[in-house]
Short mmCIF file of C-alpha atoms and ligand atoms in Angstrom, two decimals:
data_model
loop_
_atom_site.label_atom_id
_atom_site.label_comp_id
_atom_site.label_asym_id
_atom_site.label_seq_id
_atom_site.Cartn_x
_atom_site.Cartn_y
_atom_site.Cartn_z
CA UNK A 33 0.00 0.00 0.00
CA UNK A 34 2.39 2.66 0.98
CA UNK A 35 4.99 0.94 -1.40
CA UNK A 36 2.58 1.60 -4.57
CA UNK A 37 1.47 4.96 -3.63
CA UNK A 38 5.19 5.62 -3.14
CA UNK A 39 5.65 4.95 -6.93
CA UNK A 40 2.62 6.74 -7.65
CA UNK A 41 4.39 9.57 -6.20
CA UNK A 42 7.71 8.99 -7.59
CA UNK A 43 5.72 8.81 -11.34
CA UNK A 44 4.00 12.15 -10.43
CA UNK A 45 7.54 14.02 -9.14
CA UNK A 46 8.97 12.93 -12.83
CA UNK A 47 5.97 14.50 -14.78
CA UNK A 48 6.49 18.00 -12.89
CA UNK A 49 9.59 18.27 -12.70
CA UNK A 50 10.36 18.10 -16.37
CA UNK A 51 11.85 21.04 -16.11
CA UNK A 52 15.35 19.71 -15.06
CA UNK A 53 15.00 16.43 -17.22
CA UNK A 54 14.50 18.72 -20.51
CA UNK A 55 16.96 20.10 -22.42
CA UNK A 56 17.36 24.00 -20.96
CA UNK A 57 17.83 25.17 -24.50
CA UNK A 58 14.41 24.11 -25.82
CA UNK A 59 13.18 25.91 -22.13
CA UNK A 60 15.28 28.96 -23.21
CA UNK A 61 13.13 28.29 -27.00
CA UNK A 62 9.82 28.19 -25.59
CA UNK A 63 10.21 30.94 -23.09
CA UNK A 64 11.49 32.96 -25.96
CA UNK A 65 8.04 31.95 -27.95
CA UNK A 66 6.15 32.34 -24.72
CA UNK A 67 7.26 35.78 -24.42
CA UNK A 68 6.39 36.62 -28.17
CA UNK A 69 2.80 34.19 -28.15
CA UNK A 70 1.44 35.74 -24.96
CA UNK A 71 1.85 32.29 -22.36
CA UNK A 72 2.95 34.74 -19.17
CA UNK A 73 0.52 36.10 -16.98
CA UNK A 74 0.60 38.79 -13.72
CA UNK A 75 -0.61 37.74 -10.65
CA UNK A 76 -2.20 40.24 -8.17
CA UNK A 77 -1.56 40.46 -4.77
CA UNK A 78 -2.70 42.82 -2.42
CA UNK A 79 -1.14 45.75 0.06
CA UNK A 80 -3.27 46.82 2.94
CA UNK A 81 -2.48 50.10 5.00
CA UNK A 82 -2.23 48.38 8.31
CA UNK A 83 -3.64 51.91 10.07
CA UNK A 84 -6.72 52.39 7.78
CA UNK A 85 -7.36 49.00 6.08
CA UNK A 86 -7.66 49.98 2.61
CA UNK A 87 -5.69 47.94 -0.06
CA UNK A 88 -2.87 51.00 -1.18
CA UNK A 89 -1.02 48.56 -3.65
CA UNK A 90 -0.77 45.14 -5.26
CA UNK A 91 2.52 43.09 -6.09
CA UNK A 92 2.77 41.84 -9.93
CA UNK A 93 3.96 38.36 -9.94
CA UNK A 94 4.54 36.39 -12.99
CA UNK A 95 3.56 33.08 -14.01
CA UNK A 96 3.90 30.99 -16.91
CA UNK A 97 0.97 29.34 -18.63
CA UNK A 98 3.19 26.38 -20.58
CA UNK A 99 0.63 24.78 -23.10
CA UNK A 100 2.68 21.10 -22.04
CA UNK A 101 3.93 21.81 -18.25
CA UNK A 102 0.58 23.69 -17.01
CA UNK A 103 1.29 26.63 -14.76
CA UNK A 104 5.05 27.23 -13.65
CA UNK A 105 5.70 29.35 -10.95
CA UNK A 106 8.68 32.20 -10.98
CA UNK A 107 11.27 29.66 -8.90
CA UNK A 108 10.96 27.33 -11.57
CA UNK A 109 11.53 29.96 -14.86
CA UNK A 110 13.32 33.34 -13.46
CA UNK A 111 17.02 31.81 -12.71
CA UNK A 112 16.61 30.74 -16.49
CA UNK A 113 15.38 33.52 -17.97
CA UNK A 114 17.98 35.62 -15.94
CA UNK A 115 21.03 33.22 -17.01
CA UNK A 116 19.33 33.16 -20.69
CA UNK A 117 18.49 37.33 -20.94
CA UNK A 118 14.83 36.74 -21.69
CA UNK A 119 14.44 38.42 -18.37
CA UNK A 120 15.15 41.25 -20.11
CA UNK A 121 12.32 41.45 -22.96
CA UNK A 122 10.31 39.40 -20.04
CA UNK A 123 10.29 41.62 -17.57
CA UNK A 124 9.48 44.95 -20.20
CA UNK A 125 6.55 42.82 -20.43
CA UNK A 126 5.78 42.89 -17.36
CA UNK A 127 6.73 46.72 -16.55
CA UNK A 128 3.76 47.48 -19.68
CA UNK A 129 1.05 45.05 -18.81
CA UNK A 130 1.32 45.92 -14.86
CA UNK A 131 0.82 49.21 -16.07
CA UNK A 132 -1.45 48.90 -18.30
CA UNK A 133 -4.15 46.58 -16.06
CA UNK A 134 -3.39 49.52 -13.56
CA UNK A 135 -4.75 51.68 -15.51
CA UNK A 136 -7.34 50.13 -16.87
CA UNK A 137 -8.95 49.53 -13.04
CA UNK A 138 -8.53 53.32 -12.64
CA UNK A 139 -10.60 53.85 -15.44
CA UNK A 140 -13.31 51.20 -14.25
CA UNK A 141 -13.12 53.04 -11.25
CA UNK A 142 -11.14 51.03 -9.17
CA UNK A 143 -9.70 52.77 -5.93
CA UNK A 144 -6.71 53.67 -7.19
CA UNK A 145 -3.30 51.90 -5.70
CA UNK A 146 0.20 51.64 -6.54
CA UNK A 147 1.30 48.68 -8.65
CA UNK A 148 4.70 46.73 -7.59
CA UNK A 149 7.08 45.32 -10.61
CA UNK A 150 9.92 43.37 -9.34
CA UNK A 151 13.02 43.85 -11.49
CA UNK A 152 15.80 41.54 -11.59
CA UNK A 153 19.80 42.49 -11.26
CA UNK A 154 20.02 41.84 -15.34
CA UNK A 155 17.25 44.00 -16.05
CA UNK A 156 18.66 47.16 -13.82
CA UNK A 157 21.90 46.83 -15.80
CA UNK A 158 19.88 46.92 -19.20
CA UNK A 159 20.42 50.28 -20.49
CA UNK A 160 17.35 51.13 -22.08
CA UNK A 161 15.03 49.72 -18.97
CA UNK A 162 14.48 53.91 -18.31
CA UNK A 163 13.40 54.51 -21.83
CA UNK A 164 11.43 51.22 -21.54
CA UNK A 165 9.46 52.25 -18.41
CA UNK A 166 8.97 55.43 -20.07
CA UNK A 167 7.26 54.08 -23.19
CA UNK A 168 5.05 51.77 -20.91
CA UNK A 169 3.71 54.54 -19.17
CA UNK A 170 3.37 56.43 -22.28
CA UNK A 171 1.38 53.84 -24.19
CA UNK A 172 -0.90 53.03 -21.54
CA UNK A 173 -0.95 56.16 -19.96
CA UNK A 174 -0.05 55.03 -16.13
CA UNK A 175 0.90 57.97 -13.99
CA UNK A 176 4.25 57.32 -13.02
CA UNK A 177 3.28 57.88 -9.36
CA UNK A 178 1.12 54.72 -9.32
CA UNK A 179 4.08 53.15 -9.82
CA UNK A 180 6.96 50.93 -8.01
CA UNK A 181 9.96 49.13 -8.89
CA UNK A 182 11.26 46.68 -6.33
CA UNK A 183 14.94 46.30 -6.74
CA UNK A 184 17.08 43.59 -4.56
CA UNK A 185 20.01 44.95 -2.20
CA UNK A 186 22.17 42.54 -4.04
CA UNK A 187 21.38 44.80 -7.04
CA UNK A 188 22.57 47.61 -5.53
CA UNK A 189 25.31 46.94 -3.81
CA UNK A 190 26.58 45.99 -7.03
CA UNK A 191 27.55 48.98 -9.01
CA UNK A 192 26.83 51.56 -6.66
CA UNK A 193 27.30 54.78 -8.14
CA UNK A 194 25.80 54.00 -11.54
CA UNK A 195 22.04 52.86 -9.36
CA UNK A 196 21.74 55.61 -7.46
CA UNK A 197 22.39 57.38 -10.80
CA UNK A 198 19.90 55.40 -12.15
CA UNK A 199 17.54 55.49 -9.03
CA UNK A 200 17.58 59.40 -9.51
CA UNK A 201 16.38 59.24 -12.74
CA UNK A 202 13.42 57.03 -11.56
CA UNK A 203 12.29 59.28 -8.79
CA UNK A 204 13.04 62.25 -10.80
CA UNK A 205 10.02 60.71 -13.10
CA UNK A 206 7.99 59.63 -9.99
CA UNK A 207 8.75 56.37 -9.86
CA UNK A 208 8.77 54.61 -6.42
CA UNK A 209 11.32 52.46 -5.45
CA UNK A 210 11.66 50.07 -2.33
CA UNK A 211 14.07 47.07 -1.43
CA UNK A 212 12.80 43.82 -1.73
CA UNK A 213 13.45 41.28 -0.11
CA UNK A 214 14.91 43.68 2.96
CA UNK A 215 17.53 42.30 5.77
CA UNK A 216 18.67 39.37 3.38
CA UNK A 217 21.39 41.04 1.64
CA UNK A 218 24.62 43.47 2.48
CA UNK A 219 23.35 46.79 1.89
CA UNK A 220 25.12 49.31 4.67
CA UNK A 221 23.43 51.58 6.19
CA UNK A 222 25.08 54.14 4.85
CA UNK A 223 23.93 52.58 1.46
CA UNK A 224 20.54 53.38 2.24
CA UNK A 225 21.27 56.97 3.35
CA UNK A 226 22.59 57.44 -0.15
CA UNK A 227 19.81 54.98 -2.34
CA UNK A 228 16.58 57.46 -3.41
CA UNK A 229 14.36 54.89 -2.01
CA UNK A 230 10.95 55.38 -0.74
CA UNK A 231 10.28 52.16 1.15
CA UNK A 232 11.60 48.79 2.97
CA UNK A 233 9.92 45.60 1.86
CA UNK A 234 10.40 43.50 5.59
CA UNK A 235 11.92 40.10 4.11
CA UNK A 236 9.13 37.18 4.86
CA UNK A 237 12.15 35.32 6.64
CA UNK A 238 11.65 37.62 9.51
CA UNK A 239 8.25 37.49 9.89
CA UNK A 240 7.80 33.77 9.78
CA UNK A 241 8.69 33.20 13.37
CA UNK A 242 7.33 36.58 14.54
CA UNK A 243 5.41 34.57 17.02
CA UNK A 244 8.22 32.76 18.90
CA UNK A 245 11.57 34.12 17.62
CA UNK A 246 12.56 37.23 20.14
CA UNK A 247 14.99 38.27 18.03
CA UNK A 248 12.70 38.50 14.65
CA UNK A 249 10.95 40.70 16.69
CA UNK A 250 13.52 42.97 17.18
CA UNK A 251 14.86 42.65 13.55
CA UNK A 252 11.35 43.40 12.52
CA UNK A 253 11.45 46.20 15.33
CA UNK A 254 14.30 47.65 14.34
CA UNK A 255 13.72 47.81 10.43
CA UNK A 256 10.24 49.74 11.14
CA UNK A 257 11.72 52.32 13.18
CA UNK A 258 14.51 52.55 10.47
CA UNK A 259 12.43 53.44 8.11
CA UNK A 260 10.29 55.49 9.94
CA UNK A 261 13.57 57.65 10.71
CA UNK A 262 14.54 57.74 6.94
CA UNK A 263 10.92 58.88 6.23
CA UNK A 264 10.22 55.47 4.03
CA UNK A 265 7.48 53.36 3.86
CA UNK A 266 7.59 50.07 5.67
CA UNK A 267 6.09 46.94 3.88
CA UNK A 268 6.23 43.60 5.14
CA UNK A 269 5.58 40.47 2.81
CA UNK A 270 4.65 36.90 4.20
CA UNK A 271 2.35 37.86 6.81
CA UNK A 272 0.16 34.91 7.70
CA UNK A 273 -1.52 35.13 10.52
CA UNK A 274 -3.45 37.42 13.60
CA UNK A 275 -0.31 37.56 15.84
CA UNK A 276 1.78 39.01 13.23
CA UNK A 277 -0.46 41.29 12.28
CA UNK A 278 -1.06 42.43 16.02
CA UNK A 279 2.94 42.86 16.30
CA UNK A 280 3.39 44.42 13.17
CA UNK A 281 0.61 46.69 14.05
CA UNK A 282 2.25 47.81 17.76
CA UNK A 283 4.88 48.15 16.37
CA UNK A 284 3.57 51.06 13.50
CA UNK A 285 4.49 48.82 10.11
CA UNK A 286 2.97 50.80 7.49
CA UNK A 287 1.42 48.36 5.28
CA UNK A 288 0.98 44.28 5.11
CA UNK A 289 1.06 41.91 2.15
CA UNK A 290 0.82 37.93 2.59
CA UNK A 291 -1.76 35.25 3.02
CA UNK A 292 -3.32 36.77 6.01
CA UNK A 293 -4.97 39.59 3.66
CA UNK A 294 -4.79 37.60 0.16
CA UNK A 295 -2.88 35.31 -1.93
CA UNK A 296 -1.88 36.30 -5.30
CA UNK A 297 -5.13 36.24 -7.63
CA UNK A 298 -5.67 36.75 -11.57
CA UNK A 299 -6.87 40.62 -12.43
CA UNK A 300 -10.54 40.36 -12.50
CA UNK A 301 -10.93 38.74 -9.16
CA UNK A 302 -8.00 41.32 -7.79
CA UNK A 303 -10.57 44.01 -9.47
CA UNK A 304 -13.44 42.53 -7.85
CA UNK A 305 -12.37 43.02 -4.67
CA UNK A 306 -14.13 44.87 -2.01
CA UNK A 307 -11.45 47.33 -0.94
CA UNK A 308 -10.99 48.26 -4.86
CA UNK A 309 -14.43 49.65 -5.00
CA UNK A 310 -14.19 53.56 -4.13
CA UNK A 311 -16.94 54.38 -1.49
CA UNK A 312 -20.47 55.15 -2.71
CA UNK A 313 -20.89 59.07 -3.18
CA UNK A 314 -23.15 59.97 -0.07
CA UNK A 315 -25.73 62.38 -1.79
CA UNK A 316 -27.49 63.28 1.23
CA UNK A 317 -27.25 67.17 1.71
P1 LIG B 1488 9.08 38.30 -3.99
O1 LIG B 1488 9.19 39.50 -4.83
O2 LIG B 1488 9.68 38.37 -2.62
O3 LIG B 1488 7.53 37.98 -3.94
C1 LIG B 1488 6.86 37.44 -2.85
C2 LIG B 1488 6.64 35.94 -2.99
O4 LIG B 1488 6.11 35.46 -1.75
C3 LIG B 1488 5.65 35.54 -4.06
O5 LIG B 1488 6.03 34.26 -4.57
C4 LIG B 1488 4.36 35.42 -3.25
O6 LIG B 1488 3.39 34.59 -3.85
C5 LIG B 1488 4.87 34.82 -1.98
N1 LIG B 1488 4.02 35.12 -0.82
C6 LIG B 1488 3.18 36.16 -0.66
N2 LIG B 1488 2.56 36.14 0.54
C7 LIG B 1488 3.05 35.05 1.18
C8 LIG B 1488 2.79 34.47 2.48
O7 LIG B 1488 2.02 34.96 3.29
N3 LIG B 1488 3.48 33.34 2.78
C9 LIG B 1488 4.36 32.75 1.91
N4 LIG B 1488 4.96 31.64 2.30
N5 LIG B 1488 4.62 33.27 0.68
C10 LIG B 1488 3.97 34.40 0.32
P2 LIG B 1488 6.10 33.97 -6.15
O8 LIG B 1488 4.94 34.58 -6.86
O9 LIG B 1488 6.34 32.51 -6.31
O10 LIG B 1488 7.39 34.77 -6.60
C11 LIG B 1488 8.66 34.40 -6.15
C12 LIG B 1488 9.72 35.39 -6.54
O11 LIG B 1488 9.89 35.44 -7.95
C13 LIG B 1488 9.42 36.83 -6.12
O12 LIG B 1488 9.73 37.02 -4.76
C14 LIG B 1488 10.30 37.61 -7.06
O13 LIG B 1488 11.62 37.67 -6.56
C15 LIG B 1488 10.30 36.73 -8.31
N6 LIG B 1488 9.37 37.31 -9.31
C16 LIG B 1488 8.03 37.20 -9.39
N7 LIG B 1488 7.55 37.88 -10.44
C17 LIG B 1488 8.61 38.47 -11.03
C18 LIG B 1488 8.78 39.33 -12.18
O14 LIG B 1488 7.83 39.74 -12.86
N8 LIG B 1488 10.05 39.72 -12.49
C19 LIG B 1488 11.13 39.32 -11.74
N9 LIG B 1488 12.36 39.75 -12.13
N10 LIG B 1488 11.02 38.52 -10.67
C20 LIG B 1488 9.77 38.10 -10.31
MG1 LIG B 1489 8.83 41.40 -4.71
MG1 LIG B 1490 9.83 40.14 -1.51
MG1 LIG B 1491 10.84 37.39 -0.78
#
């Protein structure tokens, strides 16, 4: 019994993870003809404003609709497409459609928020991602302000001088920009002091253990009031349950994303909603 449905298992393991098994270059193929045939789709997920309630943002995350594999999630395609370049023409996807399904729930008259695009090392060092941004919000007509880029500290620790050169240029636009992904990575504090940034995205491997880890708390602590010194906006991602919520919330965290307020969702349901609809006019005199 436990020997067959072992098998079972083992069968099942080999059909979804054909990924490794296949040759990467037909991968690097059909995520090239993905990109062109229109087989990636944005995910939604939503940002509350922990003092008010109301959703203020949603994160853009990518997924691959592979007519063979089914569904693949970013861990199993970005590491490609970043070793391949298609993260490049990828994400400039993404950047324009983001933008553009923004929009078009400010002109249905969705509440509007700020949408999150998570860019990728190889895509900050691609010199026309500025003009590309640019053109997206052109096209569709996205006010730059409804906008954020979230950039890794790995990024930026990188080639210092040339991102804050390039973060400049961003917020000179109106761009947002926030660390993703925050605690993880080597970024000085003197780093931040010089990065245009406008907020701290809390890394979900601080949160986690909120509830029994003292010193989570006081990383968490710590990063809030950090931010709140610098004037930024504090974010933190993976937040699952009540109690970190409560903790988050005594301790003043701006906003909350995770699986306590919504997982990821496709556009319409995102749009649908009830904190995207904008309060009823009240008429009465
Ligand atoms: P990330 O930017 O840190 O995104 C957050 C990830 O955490 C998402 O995984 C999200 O679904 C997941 N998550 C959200 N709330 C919770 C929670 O409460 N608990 C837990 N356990 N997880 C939660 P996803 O969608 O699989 O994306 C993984 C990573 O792939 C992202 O991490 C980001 O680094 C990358 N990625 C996603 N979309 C894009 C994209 O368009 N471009 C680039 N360059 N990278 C992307
Ligand atoms: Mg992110
Ligand atoms: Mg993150
Ligand atoms: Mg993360």
């Amino acid at each position: 019994e436990a020997k067959s449905s072992g098998r079972d298992g083992y069968k099942i393991y080999q059909q979804i993870r054909p990924v490794k098994s296949v040759n990467k270059l037909t991968i690097i193929e059909e995520m090239r003809n993905g990109i062109e045939t229109g087989e990636f789709i944005l995910d939604y997920q939503p940002q509350y404003d922990l003092a008010s309630g109301r959703i203020v943002g949603a994160e853009a995350l990518v997924r691959w609709q592979h007519p063979q594999l089914g569904r693949l999630m970013p861990g199993e395609f970005i590491a490609l497409a970043e070793e391949s370049g298609l993260i490049v023409p990828l994400g400039r996807w993404v950047l324009r459609e983001a933008c553009r399904q923004n929009r078009a729930w400010q002109d249905a008259g969705r509440n509007p928020i700020t949408i999150s695009v998570n860019v990728s090392a190889r895509q900050f060092r691609d010199a026309a991602l500025i003009s590309d941004v640019c053109a997206a919000l052109e096209d569709t007509g996205m006010a730059a302000e409804f906008l954020e880029l979230e950039l890794t500290e790995s990024l930026l620790v990188q080639n210092r001088e040339q991102a804050v050169e390039l973060m400049d240029a961003f917020r000179r636009i109106g761009i947002k920009l926030a660390i993703d992904d925050f605690g993880t990575g080597y970024s000085s504090l003197a780093a931040l002091k010089n990065f245009p940034l406008t907020r701290l995205k809390i890394d979900r491997s601080f949160v986690r253990d909120l509830h029994v880890d003292e010193s989570d708390r006081s990383i968490a602590r710590a990063i809030i009031s950090l931010g709140r010194e610098l004037g930024l906006n504090v974010v933190a991602e993976g937040v699952e349950t009540p109690e970190q919520q409560a903790f988050l919330a005594s301790c003043r965290c701006d906003t909350v994303q995770g699986y306590q307020f919504g997982y990821p969702m496709d556009a319409d349901t995102f749009g649908e909603l009830p904190g995207m609809s904008r309060k009823p006019l009240d008429v009465r005199y």
